[in-house]
mmCIF file of C-alpha atoms in Angstrom:
data_model
loop_
_atom_site.group_PDB
_atom_site.id
_atom_site.type_symbol
_atom_site.label_atom_id
_atom_site.label_comp_id
_atom_site.label_asym_id
_atom_site.label_seq_id
_atom_site.Cartn_x
_atom_site.Cartn_y
_atom_site.Cartn_z
ATOM 1 C CA MET A 17 13.852 -13.355 5.773
ATOM 2 C CA ALA A 18 16.856 -12.567 3.267
ATOM 3 C CA ARG A 19 16.656 -9.289 1.548
ATOM 4 C CA VAL A 20 15.907 -8.862 -1.922
ATOM 5 C CA LYS A 21 18.489 -6.896 -4.075
ATOM 6 C CA ASN A 22 17.610 -4.328 -6.721
ATOM 7 C CA ASP A 23 17.541 -6.948 -9.621
ATOM 8 C CA GLY A 24 15.301 -5.576 -11.890
ATOM 9 C CA PRO A 25 11.929 -4.256 -12.528
ATOM 10 C CA ARG A 26 10.280 -3.434 -9.028
ATOM 11 C CA ARG A 27 7.415 -1.082 -8.518
ATOM 12 C CA LYS A 28 7.224 1.641 -5.326
ATOM 13 C CA ASP A 29 6.347 -0.940 -2.604
ATOM 14 C CA GLY A 30 8.777 -3.500 -3.769
ATOM 15 C CA VAL A 31 6.723 -6.199 -5.777
ATOM 16 C CA TRP A 32 8.455 -7.535 -8.904
ATOM 17 C CA ASP A 33 6.839 -6.072 -11.928
ATOM 18 C CA PRO A 34 8.261 -7.191 -15.675
ATOM 19 C CA LEU A 35 5.143 -5.718 -17.679
ATOM 20 C CA LYS A 36 6.341 -2.258 -19.557
ATOM 21 C CA ASP A 37 4.816 0.520 -17.892
ATOM 22 C CA ASN A 38 1.875 2.394 -19.093
ATOM 23 C CA LYS A 39 4.082 5.868 -18.596
ATOM 24 C CA ALA A 40 7.149 4.581 -20.702
ATOM 25 C CA ASP A 41 4.725 3.635 -23.782
ATOM 26 C CA LYS A 42 3.067 7.201 -23.410
ATOM 27 C CA SER A 43 5.971 9.213 -23.867
ATOM 28 C CA ALA A 44 7.228 6.728 -26.964
ATOM 29 C CA ALA A 45 3.941 6.903 -28.570
ATOM 30 C CA ALA A 46 4.248 10.966 -28.335
ATOM 31 C CA VAL A 47 7.548 10.903 -30.633
ATOM 32 C CA GLN A 48 6.218 8.102 -33.016
ATOM 33 C CA PRO A 49 6.678 9.522 -36.838
ATOM 34 C CA LYS A 50 3.789 11.196 -37.877
ATOM 35 C CA THR A 51 1.453 9.578 -40.397
ATOM 36 C CA PRO A 52 -2.020 9.343 -41.063
ATOM 37 C CA GLN A 53 -2.320 6.298 -39.065
ATOM 38 C CA THR A 54 -0.632 7.644 -36.035
ATOM 39 C CA LEU A 55 -2.115 10.979 -36.301
ATOM 40 C CA SER A 56 -5.826 8.979 -36.261
ATOM 41 C CA PRO A 57 -8.029 9.663 -32.788
ATOM 42 C CA THR A 58 -8.552 5.854 -33.063
ATOM 43 C CA TYR A 59 -4.789 4.861 -32.619
ATOM 44 C CA ARG A 60 -4.395 6.900 -29.251
ATOM 45 C CA LEU A 61 -3.666 5.005 -26.129
ATOM 46 C CA ALA A 62 -7.243 4.651 -24.341
ATOM 47 C CA PHE A 63 -6.135 5.814 -21.365
ATOM 48 C CA ALA A 64 -4.171 8.768 -22.941
ATOM 49 C CA ASP A 65 -7.245 9.734 -25.214
ATOM 50 C CA GLU A 66 -8.637 12.587 -23.444
ATOM 51 C CA ASP A 67 -11.453 12.883 -26.046
ATOM 52 C CA PHE A 68 -12.092 9.080 -25.660
ATOM 53 C CA LEU A 69 -12.517 9.442 -21.978
ATOM 54 C CA SER A 70 -15.066 12.246 -22.238
ATOM 55 C CA ARG A 71 -17.536 10.260 -24.556
ATOM 56 C CA GLU A 72 -20.657 9.743 -22.462
ATOM 57 C CA GLU A 73 -20.615 6.028 -22.160
ATOM 58 C CA LEU A 74 -17.545 6.823 -20.164
ATOM 59 C CA ARG A 75 -19.567 8.174 -17.080
ATOM 60 C CA PRO A 76 -18.563 5.122 -15.135
ATOM 61 C CA VAL A 77 -15.401 5.333 -15.445
ATOM 62 C CA ARG A 78 -15.145 9.190 -14.641
ATOM 63 C CA LEU A 79 -17.112 8.514 -11.527
ATOM 64 C CA GLN A 80 -14.599 5.857 -10.280
ATOM 65 C CA LEU A 81 -11.703 8.235 -11.271
ATOM 66 C CA GLU A 82 -12.917 11.047 -9.291
ATOM 67 C CA LEU A 83 -13.554 9.110 -6.165
ATOM 68 C CA MET A 84 -10.528 6.846 -6.459
ATOM 69 C CA LYS A 85 -7.660 9.966 -7.475
ATOM 70 C CA ALA A 86 -8.871 11.970 -4.122
ATOM 71 C CA GLU A 87 -8.924 8.730 -1.939
ATOM 72 C CA MET A 88 -5.524 7.646 -2.999
ATOM 73 C CA MET A 89 -3.978 11.285 -2.708
ATOM 74 C CA LEU A 90 -5.353 11.630 0.795
ATOM 75 C CA ALA A 91 -4.249 7.805 1.832
ATOM 76 C CA GLU A 92 -0.658 9.053 0.628
ATOM 77 C CA ALA A 93 -0.940 12.261 2.764
ATOM 78 C CA GLY A 94 -1.658 10.202 5.887
ATOM 79 C CA ILE A 95 -4.666 11.928 6.315
ATOM 80 C CA LYS A 96 -7.305 9.868 8.869
ATOM 81 C CA SER A 97 -9.867 12.156 9.698
ATOM 82 C CA THR A 98 -11.503 15.593 8.859
ATOM 83 C CA VAL A 99 -13.134 18.409 10.247
ATOM 84 C CA VAL A 100 -15.774 19.679 7.312
ATOM 85 C CA LEU A 101 -16.301 23.478 6.885
ATOM 86 C CA PHE A 102 -19.487 24.191 5.119
ATOM 87 C CA GLY A 103 -20.653 28.041 4.384
ATOM 88 C CA GLY A 104 -21.338 30.476 2.036
ATOM 89 C CA ALA A 105 -19.116 31.728 -0.604
ATOM 90 C CA ARG A 106 -20.531 35.258 -0.837
ATOM 91 C CA ILE A 107 -19.938 35.715 2.990
ATOM 92 C CA PRO A 108 -16.994 38.694 2.852
ATOM 93 C CA ALA A 109 -14.299 39.084 4.966
ATOM 94 C CA PRO A 110 -14.642 41.616 7.638
ATOM 95 C CA GLY A 111 -14.182 44.863 5.998
ATOM 96 C CA GLN A 112 -14.346 43.771 2.529
ATOM 97 C CA ALA A 113 -17.276 44.834 0.398
ATOM 98 C CA PRO A 114 -19.753 42.151 -0.456
ATOM 99 C CA TRP A 115 -18.916 41.506 -4.027
ATOM 100 C CA ALA A 116 -22.635 39.538 -4.131
ATOM 101 C CA ALA A 117 -25.350 42.026 -3.075
ATOM 102 C CA HIS A 118 -27.802 42.769 -5.498
ATOM 103 C CA ASN A 119 -29.409 45.472 -3.341
ATOM 104 C CA GLU A 120 -28.944 47.219 0.038
ATOM 105 C CA THR A 121 -30.609 44.613 2.328
ATOM 106 C CA GLN A 122 -28.064 41.937 0.788
ATOM 107 C CA ARG A 123 -25.302 44.326 1.144
ATOM 108 C CA ASN A 124 -26.096 44.830 4.972
ATOM 109 C CA ASN A 125 -26.679 40.999 5.687
ATOM 110 C CA LEU A 126 -23.864 40.380 4.072
ATOM 111 C CA ILE A 127 -21.524 42.801 5.692
ATOM 112 C CA GLU A 128 -23.235 41.705 9.374
ATOM 113 C CA ALA A 129 -22.465 37.980 8.072
ATOM 114 C CA SER A 130 -18.824 38.634 7.897
ATOM 115 C CA VAL A 131 -18.542 37.918 11.922
ATOM 116 C CA PHE A 132 -18.819 34.341 10.541
ATOM 117 C CA TYR A 133 -16.308 34.595 8.179
ATOM 118 C CA GLU A 134 -14.075 35.580 11.467
ATOM 119 C CA GLU A 135 -15.458 32.044 13.132
ATOM 120 C CA ALA A 136 -14.747 30.163 10.580
ATOM 121 C CA ARG A 137 -11.055 31.045 10.733
ATOM 122 C CA LYS A 138 -10.883 30.815 14.800
ATOM 123 C CA PHE A 139 -12.295 27.267 14.387
ATOM 124 C CA ALA A 140 -10.238 26.213 11.862
ATOM 125 C CA THR A 141 -7.587 27.738 13.685
ATOM 126 C CA LEU A 142 -8.216 25.350 16.727
ATOM 127 C CA CYS A 143 -8.389 22.362 14.496
ATOM 128 C CA GLY A 144 -4.959 23.184 13.540
ATOM 129 C CA VAL A 145 -3.636 23.689 16.755
ATOM 130 C CA HIS A 146 -5.512 20.227 17.724
ATOM 131 C CA SER A 147 -4.196 18.808 14.718
ATOM 132 C CA ALA A 148 -0.381 19.149 15.136
ATOM 133 C CA ALA A 149 -1.054 17.200 18.056
ATOM 134 C CA TYR A 150 -1.574 14.028 15.440
ATOM 135 C CA ASP A 151 1.262 14.999 13.360
ATOM 136 C CA HIS A 152 -1.689 16.601 11.359
ATOM 137 C CA GLN A 153 -3.312 13.430 10.479
ATOM 138 C CA GLU A 154 -6.041 13.773 12.338
ATOM 139 C CA TYR A 155 -8.909 16.800 12.679
ATOM 140 C CA VAL A 156 -7.577 17.916 9.410
ATOM 141 C CA VAL A 157 -9.866 21.139 8.060
ATOM 142 C CA VAL A 158 -11.304 20.328 4.712
ATOM 143 C CA THR A 159 -13.699 23.205 3.159
ATOM 144 C CA GLY A 160 -14.843 23.215 -0.785
ATOM 145 C CA GLY A 161 -12.127 25.261 -1.628
ATOM 146 C CA GLY A 162 -13.527 28.313 -2.508
ATOM 147 C CA PRO A 163 -14.257 31.880 -1.124
ATOM 148 C CA GLY A 164 -16.244 33.331 1.789
ATOM 149 C CA VAL A 165 -16.647 30.825 4.943
ATOM 150 C CA MET A 166 -14.299 28.241 2.569
ATOM 151 C CA GLU A 167 -11.509 30.943 2.211
ATOM 152 C CA ALA A 168 -11.759 31.412 5.824
ATOM 153 C CA GLY A 169 -11.219 27.779 6.976
ATOM 154 C CA ASN A 170 -8.488 27.275 5.033
ATOM 155 C CA LEU A 171 -6.738 30.332 6.345
ATOM 156 C CA GLY A 172 -7.170 29.750 9.616
ATOM 157 C CA ALA A 173 -5.762 26.320 9.106
ATOM 158 C CA SER A 174 -2.857 27.818 7.400
ATOM 159 C CA GLU A 175 -2.221 30.689 10.002
ATOM 160 C CA VAL A 176 -1.010 27.792 12.288
ATOM 161 C CA GLY A 177 0.887 25.898 10.134
ATOM 162 C CA ALA A 178 -1.530 23.667 9.432
ATOM 163 C CA PRO A 179 -2.542 21.715 5.720
ATOM 164 C CA SER A 180 -6.094 22.196 5.117
ATOM 165 C CA ILE A 181 -7.829 20.321 2.107
ATOM 166 C CA GLY A 182 -9.356 22.183 -0.708
ATOM 167 C CA LEU A 183 -12.635 20.224 -3.089
ATOM 168 C CA ASN A 184 -13.189 22.586 -5.365
ATOM 169 C CA ILE A 185 -15.969 21.870 -8.502
ATOM 170 C CA MET A 186 -16.436 23.435 -11.847
ATOM 171 C CA LEU A 187 -18.574 26.224 -11.390
ATOM 172 C CA PRO A 188 -20.051 29.069 -13.307
ATOM 173 C CA HIS A 189 -18.662 31.357 -11.130
ATOM 174 C CA GLU A 190 -16.897 30.731 -7.542
ATOM 175 C CA GLN A 191 -15.019 27.777 -8.939
ATOM 176 C CA ALA A 192 -10.952 29.016 -8.598
ATOM 177 C CA PRO A 193 -9.521 27.707 -5.175
ATOM 178 C CA ASN A 194 -8.336 30.240 -2.768
ATOM 179 C CA PRO A 195 -4.881 30.565 -1.695
ATOM 180 C CA TYR A 196 -4.860 29.244 1.554
ATOM 181 C CA VAL A 197 -5.547 25.971 0.688
ATOM 182 C CA THR A 198 -2.491 23.260 0.193
ATOM 183 C CA PRO A 199 -1.310 22.705 -3.396
ATOM 184 C CA GLU A 200 -1.187 19.130 -2.344
ATOM 185 C CA LEU A 201 -4.553 18.822 -0.839
ATOM 186 C CA SER A 202 -6.178 21.006 -3.453
ATOM 187 C CA PHE A 203 -8.682 19.313 -5.965
ATOM 188 C CA ASN A 204 -11.023 19.694 -8.478
ATOM 189 C CA PHE A 205 -14.431 18.051 -9.258
ATOM 190 C CA HIS A 206 -17.101 17.288 -12.021
ATOM 191 C CA TYR A 207 -19.845 15.449 -10.009
ATOM 192 C CA PHE A 208 -21.222 16.799 -7.103
ATOM 193 C CA ALA A 209 -21.696 13.520 -5.699
ATOM 194 C CA ILE A 210 -18.525 12.464 -5.671
ATOM 195 C CA ARG A 211 -17.100 15.926 -4.046
ATOM 196 C CA LYS A 212 -19.947 15.017 -1.338
ATOM 197 C CA MET A 213 -18.588 11.790 -0.609
ATOM 198 C CA HIS A 214 -15.344 13.078 -0.122
ATOM 199 C CA PHE A 215 -16.449 15.448 2.360
ATOM 200 C CA LEU A 216 -17.907 12.588 4.598
ATOM 201 C CA MET A 217 -15.656 10.044 4.246
ATOM 202 C CA ARG A 218 -13.188 10.530 6.573
ATOM 203 C CA ALA A 219 -15.385 13.751 8.922
ATOM 204 C CA LYS A 220 -15.170 13.352 12.415
ATOM 205 C CA ALA A 221 -17.182 16.886 13.133
ATOM 206 C CA VAL A 222 -19.218 19.090 10.277
ATOM 207 C CA ALA A 223 -19.535 22.654 10.459
ATOM 208 C CA VAL A 224 -22.440 24.260 9.157
ATOM 209 C CA PHE A 225 -22.157 28.043 8.632
ATOM 210 C CA PRO A 226 -24.639 30.570 7.038
ATOM 211 C CA GLY A 227 -24.677 29.806 3.276
ATOM 212 C CA GLY A 228 -27.166 29.432 0.298
ATOM 213 C CA PHE A 229 -28.399 26.185 -1.953
ATOM 214 C CA GLY A 230 -25.262 24.154 -1.939
ATOM 215 C CA THR A 231 -24.612 25.091 2.016
ATOM 216 C CA LEU A 232 -28.290 23.836 2.831
ATOM 217 C CA ASP A 233 -27.657 20.828 -0.026
ATOM 218 C CA GLU A 234 -24.289 19.381 1.835
ATOM 219 C CA MET A 235 -25.848 19.928 5.307
ATOM 220 C CA PHE A 236 -29.116 17.814 4.827
ATOM 221 C CA GLU A 237 -27.010 15.078 2.997
ATOM 222 C CA ALA A 238 -24.948 14.894 6.236
ATOM 223 C CA LEU A 239 -28.295 15.383 8.266
ATOM 224 C CA THR A 240 -30.015 12.295 6.201
ATOM 225 C CA LEU A 241 -26.809 10.344 6.110
ATOM 226 C CA ILE A 242 -26.558 10.245 10.282
ATOM 227 C CA GLN A 243 -30.901 10.313 10.729
ATOM 228 C CA THR A 244 -30.216 6.955 8.577
ATOM 229 C CA LYS A 245 -27.376 5.314 10.320
ATOM 230 C CA ARG A 246 -25.719 5.378 6.898
ATOM 231 C CA MET A 247 -22.453 7.157 8.667
ATOM 232 C CA GLU A 248 -21.598 7.457 12.156
ATOM 233 C CA ARG A 249 -23.039 9.492 14.458
ATOM 234 C CA ILE A 250 -20.460 12.746 14.477
ATOM 235 C CA PRO A 251 -21.341 16.111 16.034
ATOM 236 C CA LEU A 252 -23.284 18.244 13.315
ATOM 237 C CA ILE A 253 -22.561 22.025 14.306
ATOM 238 C CA LEU A 254 -24.405 24.810 13.061
ATOM 239 C CA PHE A 255 -23.554 28.614 13.175
ATOM 240 C CA SER A 256 -25.843 30.938 14.304
ATOM 241 C CA GLU A 257 -29.199 29.562 15.628
ATOM 242 C CA LYS A 258 -31.012 32.847 14.505
ATOM 243 C CA PHE A 259 -30.011 31.917 10.949
ATOM 244 C CA TRP A 260 -30.733 28.782 10.841
ATOM 245 C CA ARG A 261 -34.009 28.933 12.810
ATOM 246 C CA GLY A 262 -35.066 31.471 10.252
ATOM 247 C CA ILE A 263 -34.688 29.511 7.200
ATOM 248 C CA VAL A 264 -35.216 26.113 8.446
ATOM 249 C CA ASN A 265 -38.114 25.229 10.831
ATOM 250 C CA PHE A 266 -36.727 22.113 12.451
ATOM 251 C CA GLU A 267 -39.608 21.548 14.881
ATOM 252 C CA ALA A 268 -42.328 21.968 12.489
ATOM 253 C CA LEU A 269 -40.680 19.008 11.075
ATOM 254 C CA ALA A 270 -40.997 16.879 14.186
ATOM 255 C CA ASP A 271 -44.545 18.559 14.841
ATOM 256 C CA PHE A 272 -45.948 17.431 11.357
ATOM 257 C CA GLY A 273 -44.273 13.789 11.970
ATOM 258 C CA THR A 274 -42.088 14.080 8.856
ATOM 259 C CA ILE A 275 -39.012 13.151 11.265
ATOM 260 C CA SER A 276 -38.898 11.822 14.932
ATOM 261 C CA PRO A 277 -38.290 14.346 17.809
ATOM 262 C CA LYS A 278 -35.211 12.809 18.650
ATOM 263 C CA ASP A 279 -33.460 14.110 15.158
ATOM 264 C CA LEU A 280 -33.678 17.000 16.405
ATOM 265 C CA GLU A 281 -30.984 16.030 18.918
ATOM 266 C CA LEU A 282 -28.572 15.406 15.718
ATOM 267 C CA ILE A 283 -28.005 19.195 15.127
ATOM 268 C CA SER A 284 -26.301 21.170 17.627
ATOM 269 C CA PHE A 285 -26.449 25.496 17.417
ATOM 270 C CA VAL A 286 -23.486 27.837 18.409
ATOM 271 C CA GLU A 287 -22.104 31.421 17.828
ATOM 272 C CA THR A 288 -18.576 30.880 18.402
ATOM 273 C CA ALA A 289 -15.598 28.693 17.633
ATOM 274 C CA ASP A 290 -14.571 28.234 20.895
ATOM 275 C CA GLN A 291 -18.588 26.547 21.475
ATOM 276 C CA ALA A 292 -18.150 24.342 18.456
ATOM 277 C CA TRP A 293 -14.554 23.194 19.610
ATOM 278 C CA LYS A 294 -16.255 22.507 22.885
ATOM 279 C CA ILE A 295 -18.589 20.292 21.442
ATOM 280 C CA ILE A 296 -16.000 18.356 19.498
ATOM 281 C CA ALA A 297 -13.704 17.835 22.344
ATOM 282 C CA ASP A 298 -16.127 16.828 24.407
ATOM 283 C CA PHE A 299 -18.186 14.309 22.105
ATOM 284 C CA TYR A 300 -14.199 12.813 21.485
ATOM 285 C CA GLY A 301 -13.484 13.024 24.773
ATOM 286 C CA LEU A 302 -9.774 15.567 24.063
#
């Protein structure tokens, strides 16, 4: 096959493209003479008009953009599979004050829960070490990108030189990305639904640490998809059997008949990072 010479307008993938690039028109529009016509919002290029893209009628487009952006960036980064860490943003690192505590009981509980920050860090370290054997394309740690357990996950990966993903979302509190997320893999979302899709689209395992409403939402979303066979069976690991059995009576659901007794087998309880990684290693024959 003859080699194609650099003979004109081609895209990065080598495909011939004689049409003018949209970025060129965007740059040209920015330096056009300022007249009543060019300054009118109706004159803006549609794809460069943030006010237009933010209109209520454009919600389907924004949903598509949030799905596509992260998908394209992760594909370009070569990320083939992930290990998901869910858990509370309010759980402090060992030795740090529990900033979210409202009373002495909460303060004591959150200080005690700091052990899970450390286990999340250790677990992410194990994931990062094993990910290196796959050129950091498999078993890549992904978190919600915020503080607490999420920070611990990104920190653990960074400590062994492994990249990690952060899927942040715009919230009144706790929304800033923690400093350990790989910058090129740091994303921000408006729509919870699209963010949750990205958590699971490449997931080979889900590890859930103690958390609040958001953690519960994410955990039950994953459980429902596995239970209904809308996604493959993967290890779903809950850290701290005492915590989870204290807030969710899984056996009562099975006894009442609203889930099958076999659905209880979808969940594994662990206390340590080593126990969690062993479940994943045994499941995939690593």
